[in-house]
Coordinates of C-alpha atoms in Angstrom, one line a residue:
M1 CA 135.0 178.4 257.3
A2 CA 132.3 181.0 257.8
N3 CA 132.9 182.4 254.3
D4 CA 132.7 178.9 252.7
R5 CA 129.5 178.2 254.5
F6 CA 128.1 181.5 253.5
A7 CA 128.9 181.0 249.8
S8 CA 127.8 177.3 249.6
A9 CA 124.7 177.5 251.8
V10 CA 123.1 181.0 251.4
F11 CA 123.9 181.7 247.8
D12 CA 123.0 178.2 246.7
E13 CA 119.7 178.3 248.5
Y14 CA 118.7 181.7 247.1
L15 CA 120.0 181.1 243.6
K16 CA 118.2 177.7 243.4
K17 CA 114.9 179.4 244.4
A18 CA 115.4 182.2 241.9
V19 CA 116.3 179.8 239.1
A20 CA 113.3 177.7 239.9
H21 CA 111.0 180.7 239.8
A22 CA 112.6 182.0 236.7
S23 CA 112.2 178.7 234.9
S24 CA 108.6 178.5 235.9
Y25 CA 108.0 182.0 234.6
L26 CA 109.7 181.2 231.3
R27 CA 107.8 178.0 230.8
K28 CA 104.4 179.8 231.3
L29 CA 105.4 182.8 229.2
P30 CA 104.2 181.7 225.8
D31 CA 100.7 181.1 227.0
R32 CA 100.1 183.5 229.9
H33 CA 97.9 186.5 230.0
V34 CA 100.2 189.2 228.5
G35 CA 99.0 192.2 230.5
A36 CA 98.9 192.8 234.3
R37 CA 95.7 191.9 236.2
A38 CA 96.3 193.2 239.7
T39 CA 95.6 196.8 240.7
R40 CA 98.0 199.0 242.5
D41 CA 96.0 198.6 245.8
E42 CA 96.1 194.8 245.4
L43 CA 99.8 194.8 244.9
L44 CA 100.4 197.1 247.8
Q45 CA 98.3 194.9 250.0
A46 CA 100.6 192.0 249.1
L47 CA 104.0 193.8 249.3
R48 CA 103.7 196.8 251.7
V49 CA 104.6 196.2 255.3
P50 CA 106.5 198.3 257.8
L51 CA 110.2 197.9 257.2
P52 CA 111.2 194.9 259.4
R53 CA 113.6 195.7 262.2
R54 CA 115.5 192.4 261.9
G55 CA 114.6 191.5 258.4
D56 CA 112.7 188.6 256.8
E57 CA 114.3 185.4 255.7
G58 CA 115.7 185.9 252.2
G59 CA 114.2 182.9 250.7
D60 CA 110.7 184.0 251.8
V61 CA 111.4 187.4 250.1
I62 CA 112.3 185.7 246.9
D63 CA 109.1 183.6 247.0
L64 CA 107.0 186.6 247.7
L65 CA 108.3 188.6 244.8
A66 CA 107.9 185.7 242.5
S67 CA 104.4 185.1 243.7
Q68 CA 103.2 188.5 242.4
V69 CA 104.7 188.6 238.9
D70 CA 101.9 186.7 237.2
R71 CA 99.3 189.1 238.3
G72 CA 101.3 192.3 238.7
G73 CA 103.9 192.0 235.9
V74 CA 103.3 192.7 232.2
A75 CA 104.9 189.9 230.1
C76 CA 107.0 192.3 228.1
N77 CA 109.2 189.4 226.9
S78 CA 106.1 187.5 225.7
P79 CA 106.1 186.6 221.9
R80 CA 102.8 188.4 221.8
Y81 CA 103.9 191.7 223.4
F82 CA 103.8 194.4 220.7
G83 CA 104.0 197.5 222.8
F84 CA 106.7 200.3 222.8
V85 CA 109.2 198.5 220.5
V86 CA 110.3 196.1 223.3
G87 CA 112.4 193.1 222.5
G88 CA 112.4 189.9 224.5
A89 CA 115.5 188.5 226.2
Y90 CA 117.3 186.1 223.9
P91 CA 118.3 183.0 225.9
V92 CA 122.0 183.5 225.8
A93 CA 121.6 187.2 226.6
L94 CA 119.5 186.3 229.7
A95 CA 122.1 183.8 230.8
A96 CA 125.0 186.3 230.2
D97 CA 123.1 188.9 232.2
C98 CA 122.9 186.5 235.1
L99 CA 126.6 186.2 235.0
V100 CA 126.9 190.0 235.0
S101 CA 124.9 190.2 238.3
T102 CA 126.9 187.3 239.8
W103 CA 130.3 188.9 238.9
D104 CA 129.1 192.3 240.2
Q105 CA 131.8 194.2 238.3
N106 CA 131.9 197.9 238.2
A107 CA 132.6 198.4 234.5
G108 CA 133.8 202.0 234.8
I109 CA 137.5 201.5 234.3
Y110 CA 139.8 198.8 233.1
A111 CA 141.6 198.4 236.4
I112 CA 138.4 197.2 238.1
S113 CA 137.6 194.6 235.5
P114 CA 139.9 193.9 232.6
L115 CA 137.6 191.1 231.5
V116 CA 134.6 193.5 231.0
A117 CA 136.7 196.1 229.4
V118 CA 138.0 193.7 226.8
V119 CA 134.5 192.1 226.2
E120 CA 133.0 195.6 225.6
E121 CA 135.9 196.6 223.4
V122 CA 135.3 193.5 221.2
A123 CA 131.5 194.0 221.2
A124 CA 132.0 197.7 220.2
Q125 CA 134.0 196.7 217.2
W126 CA 131.5 194.0 216.2
L127 CA 128.7 196.5 216.2
L128 CA 130.6 199.0 214.0
D129 CA 131.4 196.2 211.6
L130 CA 127.8 194.9 211.6
F131 CA 126.4 198.4 210.9
D132 CA 129.3 199.1 208.5
L133 CA 130.1 202.4 210.3
P134 CA 133.6 203.9 210.6
R135 CA 135.7 201.3 212.5
D136 CA 137.6 203.9 214.5
S137 CA 134.4 205.5 215.9
G138 CA 134.0 205.9 219.7
V139 CA 131.5 203.6 221.3
G140 CA 129.7 203.8 224.6
F141 CA 127.4 201.3 226.3
V142 CA 124.6 203.3 228.0
T143 CA 121.2 202.6 229.5
G144 CA 119.1 203.1 226.4
C145 CA 118.6 205.4 223.4
Q146 CA 117.7 208.4 225.6
M147 CA 121.3 208.4 227.0
A148 CA 122.7 207.3 223.7
N149 CA 121.2 210.4 222.0
F150 CA 122.4 212.5 224.9
T151 CA 125.9 211.1 224.7
C152 CA 126.1 211.6 220.9
L153 CA 124.7 215.1 221.1
A154 CA 127.1 216.0 223.9
A155 CA 129.9 215.0 221.5
A156 CA 128.2 217.0 218.7
R157 CA 127.9 220.1 221.0
H158 CA 131.6 219.7 221.8
G159 CA 132.6 219.1 218.2
V160 CA 130.8 222.0 216.5
L161 CA 131.8 224.5 219.2
R162 CA 135.4 223.3 219.1
R163 CA 135.5 224.1 215.4
A164 CA 134.1 227.5 216.3
G165 CA 137.0 228.0 218.7
W166 CA 135.1 227.4 221.9
D167 CA 135.8 224.8 224.6
V168 CA 132.3 224.1 226.1
E169 CA 133.7 221.5 228.5
A170 CA 135.9 224.1 230.2
D171 CA 134.0 227.4 229.6
G172 CA 130.3 226.3 229.5
L173 CA 127.6 227.7 227.2
A174 CA 127.5 231.3 228.6
G175 CA 129.1 233.4 225.8
A176 CA 129.4 230.5 223.4
P177 CA 128.4 230.8 219.8
R178 CA 124.7 229.8 219.4
I179 CA 124.2 226.3 218.1
N180 CA 121.5 225.7 215.4
V181 CA 119.7 222.5 216.1
I182 CA 117.5 221.1 213.3
A183 CA 115.2 218.1 213.7
S184 CA 112.3 216.6 211.9
A185 CA 108.7 217.4 213.0
E186 CA 108.5 213.6 213.7
S187 CA 111.7 213.4 215.8
H188 CA 111.5 211.3 219.0
I189 CA 111.0 213.0 222.3
T190 CA 114.4 211.8 223.5
I191 CA 116.0 214.4 221.2
D192 CA 114.1 217.2 223.0
V193 CA 115.0 215.7 226.4
A194 CA 118.7 215.6 225.4
M195 CA 118.5 219.3 224.4
R196 CA 117.2 220.0 228.0
Y197 CA 120.0 218.0 229.6
L198 CA 122.6 219.7 227.4
G199 CA 121.5 223.2 228.3
L200 CA 120.5 224.0 224.8
G201 CA 116.8 224.0 225.5
T202 CA 113.9 222.7 223.4
R203 CA 113.2 226.1 221.9
A204 CA 116.6 225.8 220.2
V205 CA 115.2 222.9 218.0
Q206 CA 114.1 224.2 214.6
R207 CA 111.6 221.8 213.0
V208 CA 111.6 220.6 209.4
E209 CA 108.4 219.3 207.9
S210 CA 107.9 215.6 207.4
D211 CA 106.0 213.7 204.7
E212 CA 102.9 211.4 205.2
Q213 CA 105.1 208.6 206.5
G214 CA 107.0 210.8 209.0
R215 CA 110.2 211.1 206.9
M216 CA 112.0 214.4 206.9
R217 CA 111.5 216.4 203.8
V218 CA 114.8 217.0 202.1
D219 CA 113.7 220.2 200.2
A220 CA 112.6 221.8 203.5
L221 CA 115.8 220.8 205.2
R222 CA 117.9 222.3 202.4
D223 CA 116.0 225.6 202.7
K224 CA 116.4 225.6 206.5
V225 CA 120.1 224.9 206.4
A226 CA 120.6 227.6 203.7
S227 CA 119.0 230.2 206.0
L228 CA 121.3 229.6 209.0
T229 CA 124.9 230.5 209.9
G230 CA 127.1 229.2 212.6
P231 CA 127.5 225.8 214.3
T232 CA 124.8 223.5 213.3
I233 CA 123.6 220.0 214.4
I234 CA 121.1 218.1 212.3
C235 CA 119.1 215.3 213.9
A236 CA 117.8 212.6 211.5
Q237 CA 115.9 209.4 212.2
A238 CA 116.2 205.8 211.2
G239 CA 112.9 204.1 212.3
N240 CA 110.0 206.5 213.0
V241 CA 108.5 205.5 216.3
N242 CA 105.0 205.2 214.8
T243 CA 105.5 204.2 211.1
G244 CA 109.0 202.6 211.2
S245 CA 110.0 204.8 208.2
C246 CA 113.6 206.1 207.8
D247 CA 114.5 209.6 206.8
P248 CA 116.2 209.9 203.3
L249 CA 119.6 209.6 205.0
R250 CA 121.9 209.8 202.0
E251 CA 120.4 213.1 200.8
I252 CA 120.4 214.5 204.4
G253 CA 124.0 213.4 204.8
R254 CA 125.1 215.3 201.6
I255 CA 123.3 218.4 202.8
A256 CA 124.9 218.2 206.2
N257 CA 128.4 217.6 204.8
E258 CA 128.1 220.4 202.3
A259 CA 127.1 222.8 205.1
G260 CA 129.7 221.6 207.5
A261 CA 127.0 220.5 210.0
W262 CA 127.1 217.6 212.4
L263 CA 124.6 214.9 211.4
H264 CA 123.3 212.8 214.2
V265 CA 121.0 209.8 213.5
D266 CA 118.6 208.5 216.1
G267 CA 118.4 204.8 215.1
A268 CA 116.8 203.3 218.3
F269 CA 115.6 200.3 216.3
G270 CA 115.9 201.4 212.6
L271 CA 119.7 201.2 212.7
W272 CA 119.3 197.4 212.9
A273 CA 118.0 197.4 209.3
R274 CA 121.7 197.7 208.4
A275 CA 122.1 194.1 209.6
S276 CA 119.7 192.8 207.0
E277 CA 120.6 192.5 203.3
S278 CA 116.9 193.0 202.3
L279 CA 116.3 196.0 204.6
R280 CA 119.7 197.7 204.4
P281 CA 118.5 200.0 201.5
L282 CA 116.1 201.7 204.0
A283 CA 119.1 203.0 206.0
D284 CA 121.2 203.8 202.9
G285 CA 123.5 206.7 203.5
I286 CA 123.5 206.4 207.3
E287 CA 127.3 206.0 207.2
L288 CA 127.6 209.7 206.2
A289 CA 126.5 210.8 209.7
D290 CA 128.8 211.9 212.5
S291 CA 127.0 210.0 215.3
W292 CA 124.5 207.2 215.8
A293 CA 122.3 206.1 218.7
T294 CA 120.6 202.8 219.1
D295 CA 119.2 200.3 221.5
A296 CA 120.4 196.7 222.1
H297 CA 117.3 195.9 224.3
K298 CA 115.1 196.4 221.3
W299 CA 116.1 194.4 218.2
L300 CA 119.2 192.6 219.6
N301 CA 116.9 191.3 222.4
V302 CA 119.2 191.7 225.3
P303 CA 117.8 192.4 228.8
Y304 CA 117.2 195.9 229.9
D305 CA 119.0 198.3 230.1
S306 CA 121.2 198.5 227.0
G307 CA 121.8 201.3 224.6
V308 CA 124.7 202.2 222.4
A309 CA 126.2 205.6 221.4
M310 CA 128.6 205.7 218.5
V311 CA 130.5 208.7 217.3
R312 CA 132.7 209.0 214.2
H313 CA 134.9 211.6 215.8
A314 CA 136.3 209.6 218.8
Q315 CA 138.2 212.6 220.1
D316 CA 135.0 214.7 220.4
H317 CA 133.2 211.8 222.0
R318 CA 135.9 211.3 224.6
A319 CA 136.3 215.0 225.3
A320 CA 132.6 215.3 226.0
M321 CA 132.4 212.3 228.3
T322 CA 135.7 211.6 230.0
S323 CA 136.3 212.1 233.7
A324 CA 139.6 212.0 235.7
A325 CA 140.5 212.0 239.3
A326 CA 143.7 211.5 241.3
Y327 CA 142.5 208.3 243.0
L328 CA 141.4 206.6 239.8
I329 CA 143.8 204.2 238.1
Q330 CA 143.1 205.1 234.5
T331 CA 144.9 203.6 231.5
Q332 CA 147.4 205.5 229.5
G333 CA 147.7 202.7 226.9
E334 CA 145.4 200.8 224.6
E335 CA 143.2 199.5 227.4
R336 CA 139.6 200.7 227.4
D337 CA 138.2 202.8 230.2
A338 CA 134.4 202.9 229.8
V339 CA 134.2 206.2 231.7
D340 CA 135.8 207.9 228.7
W341 CA 132.7 207.1 226.5
V342 CA 129.6 207.3 228.8
P343 CA 128.0 209.8 231.2
E344 CA 128.2 207.3 234.1
F345 CA 131.1 206.7 236.5
S346 CA 130.1 203.5 238.1
R347 CA 128.1 201.3 235.8
R348 CA 126.8 197.8 235.1
A349 CA 128.7 195.6 232.7
R350 CA 125.9 195.9 230.2
G351 CA 128.2 195.1 227.2
V352 CA 128.5 191.5 228.2
P353 CA 125.0 190.4 227.1
V354 CA 125.6 192.3 223.9
Y355 CA 128.8 190.4 223.2
A356 CA 127.2 187.1 224.1
T357 CA 124.2 187.7 221.8
L358 CA 126.2 188.9 218.9
R359 CA 128.6 185.9 219.1
A360 CA 125.8 183.4 219.5
L361 CA 123.6 184.7 216.7
G362 CA 126.3 185.8 214.2
R363 CA 125.6 188.0 211.2
D364 CA 123.1 185.6 209.7
G365 CA 121.2 185.1 213.0
I366 CA 120.9 188.8 213.6
A367 CA 119.7 189.4 210.0
D368 CA 117.1 186.6 210.4
L369 CA 115.9 188.0 213.7
V370 CA 115.3 191.4 212.1
D371 CA 113.8 190.0 209.0
R372 CA 111.4 187.7 210.9
S373 CA 110.1 190.6 213.0
C374 CA 109.3 192.6 209.9
A375 CA 107.7 189.6 208.2
R376 CA 105.4 189.2 211.3
A377 CA 104.5 192.9 211.2
R378 CA 103.5 192.6 207.5
Q379 CA 101.6 189.4 208.3
M380 CA 99.6 191.2 211.0
A381 CA 98.9 194.2 208.8
D382 CA 97.8 192.0 205.9
L383 CA 95.4 190.0 208.1
L384 CA 93.9 193.0 209.8
A385 CA 93.4 194.8 206.5
Q386 CA 91.1 192.0 205.4
E387 CA 88.6 192.9 208.1
P388 CA 85.9 195.4 207.0
G389 CA 86.3 198.7 209.0
V390 CA 90.0 198.2 209.7
R391 CA 92.5 200.5 208.0
I392 CA 96.3 200.3 208.0
L393 CA 97.7 203.8 208.2
N394 CA 101.3 203.3 207.3
E395 CA 103.5 201.7 204.8
V396 CA 104.9 198.7 206.8
A397 CA 108.5 199.3 206.0
L398 CA 110.0 197.7 209.1
N399 CA 108.3 196.3 212.3
Q400 CA 105.7 199.0 213.0
V401 CA 102.0 198.8 212.1
L402 CA 99.5 201.6 212.7
V403 CA 95.8 200.5 212.7
R404 CA 92.6 202.4 212.8
F405 CA 89.1 201.0 213.4
D406 CA 85.9 202.4 211.8
D407 CA 87.8 205.6 211.1
D408 CA 86.8 206.6 214.6
D409 CA 88.9 207.8 217.6
D410 CA 86.7 206.4 220.3
I411 CA 86.3 203.0 218.7
T412 CA 90.0 202.7 218.0
R413 CA 90.8 203.5 221.7
A414 CA 88.1 201.1 222.9
V415 CA 89.6 198.3 220.7
I416 CA 93.1 199.0 222.2
S417 CA 91.7 198.9 225.8
G418 CA 89.7 195.7 225.0
V419 CA 92.7 193.9 223.6
Q420 CA 94.8 194.8 226.6
R421 CA 92.1 193.4 228.9
D422 CA 91.7 190.3 226.7
G423 CA 95.3 189.4 227.4
T424 CA 96.0 187.3 224.3
C425 CA 98.5 190.0 223.3
W426 CA 99.4 193.5 224.5
L427 CA 99.8 196.6 222.3
G428 CA 99.4 200.3 222.8
G429 CA 97.9 203.4 221.2
T430 CA 99.2 206.6 219.7
N431 CA 98.0 209.7 217.9
W432 CA 99.1 209.8 214.3
H433 CA 98.5 213.0 212.4
G434 CA 95.6 213.9 214.5
Q435 CA 94.0 210.5 214.5
A436 CA 93.9 207.8 217.2
A437 CA 95.6 204.6 216.1
M438 CA 96.6 201.2 217.5
R439 CA 100.4 200.8 217.4
I440 CA 101.8 197.3 216.9
S441 CA 105.6 196.9 217.3
V442 CA 107.1 193.4 216.5
S443 CA 110.5 193.1 218.1
N444 CA 110.7 189.8 219.9
W445 CA 112.9 187.0 218.6
A446 CA 110.3 184.4 219.7
T447 CA 107.3 185.8 217.8
T448 CA 106.0 183.1 215.4
E449 CA 103.4 183.1 212.6
D450 CA 101.0 181.5 215.0
D451 CA 101.6 184.3 217.6
A452 CA 100.8 186.8 214.9
S453 CA 97.7 185.0 213.8
R454 CA 96.4 184.5 217.3
S455 CA 96.9 188.1 218.1
V456 CA 95.1 189.3 215.0
A457 CA 92.2 187.0 215.8
A458 CA 92.0 188.5 219.3
I459 CA 92.1 192.1 217.9
V460 CA 89.3 191.3 215.4
R461 CA 87.3 189.5 218.0
V462 CA 87.4 192.6 220.3
F463 CA 86.6 194.9 217.4
R464 CA 83.6 192.8 216.3
S465 CA 82.2 192.6 219.9
L466 CA 82.3 196.4 220.1
R467 CA 80.5 196.8 216.8
D468 CA 77.9 194.3 217.8
A469 CA 77.3 196.2 221.1
V470 CA 76.5 199.4 219.3
P471 CA 72.7 199.9 218.9
T472 CA 71.6 200.0 215.2

């Protein structure tokens, strides 16, 4: 009786409140001020109290949190949010994620949740098929591309040392053959962080020059590889974080294969080009790699957090990640234990929204989502380029646009700050080859032509107001 009352009264009350607040937030999302407006002190004043001894009423807590999101939250899922390659939550993904929280499954091993294990097994196969990667690859659902890169490079570390006769999982790195790690001068910081986590260190990374769009130079890579002996890992990139460009992956793959090196591709968002017939050539040759990392919370538009690690050599992937203990009930058959493929023991069932979104969109829907994002990026670049004093710095290959104003660092930074304050859209800045630049990333399924036009109009308005304010 008590349990029935608890479930029907308390859960229903809180869930109804949460759903009402969530619905209100989503209704206002397309037109709301995109950035946050409250300061840290203002938010602390609203939220910080001494920890209650007996606790506040739960519904009041839900109301309080919801009351602060409009002023303290950034509308990262807004169709006019263009910062940090952040996707919005696709409707079916958001709904599936609510089920994940409701079910509260620990997705670490099959015995705890056969449903989640099977859902993630199917989602893993769909992703390999969508990207046209080896179908027997190992797949792990992790928090994001940082942990996807870490997982893949852990498998790489295991694999190249295994070939050299060393068991790094049992014997560690002390006394092991030194691993050569090669990466582009434009590689993402998550590669360096993974090197730290893996005990290889950032000084182990040998840099290869990149071209004017941030693509690894094949001639420089070939020379670098020829100068090295011993176990080697090459880190390439699909989707430069600033320009969106992809390394020449087929040529890099041939070099790696000829040298017996492990090729890893950081494809946080660029791997999704493989889902588009028109964009697929940009990632040509990626199938020659040994491992691939990507994010689902970017272009697949599932809620945070959701990354994917894929490794051609499933035995190396599993050996680098798996854990075992006497008290665990681990499968000895075909069933999938997620703990074999990811760094985490206990984990959220983050593959469920991936499954739901892949199934709801299908191949054509995923291709359309990626293509539309790139079309909106080109639209914004074309419109901005028409304004005197505005220069587009990159070839808009995918969904990234780099913009510079009056060829001046201070003015460019001032435009970025002004646009953030304006609130029509939100975007960030970067430093590209020694120059300050505005960085526009279009990754949201809901971004329309009108959203792009409104955002460009706001950017131009801020730029013109700054120019008008400068004394002549």
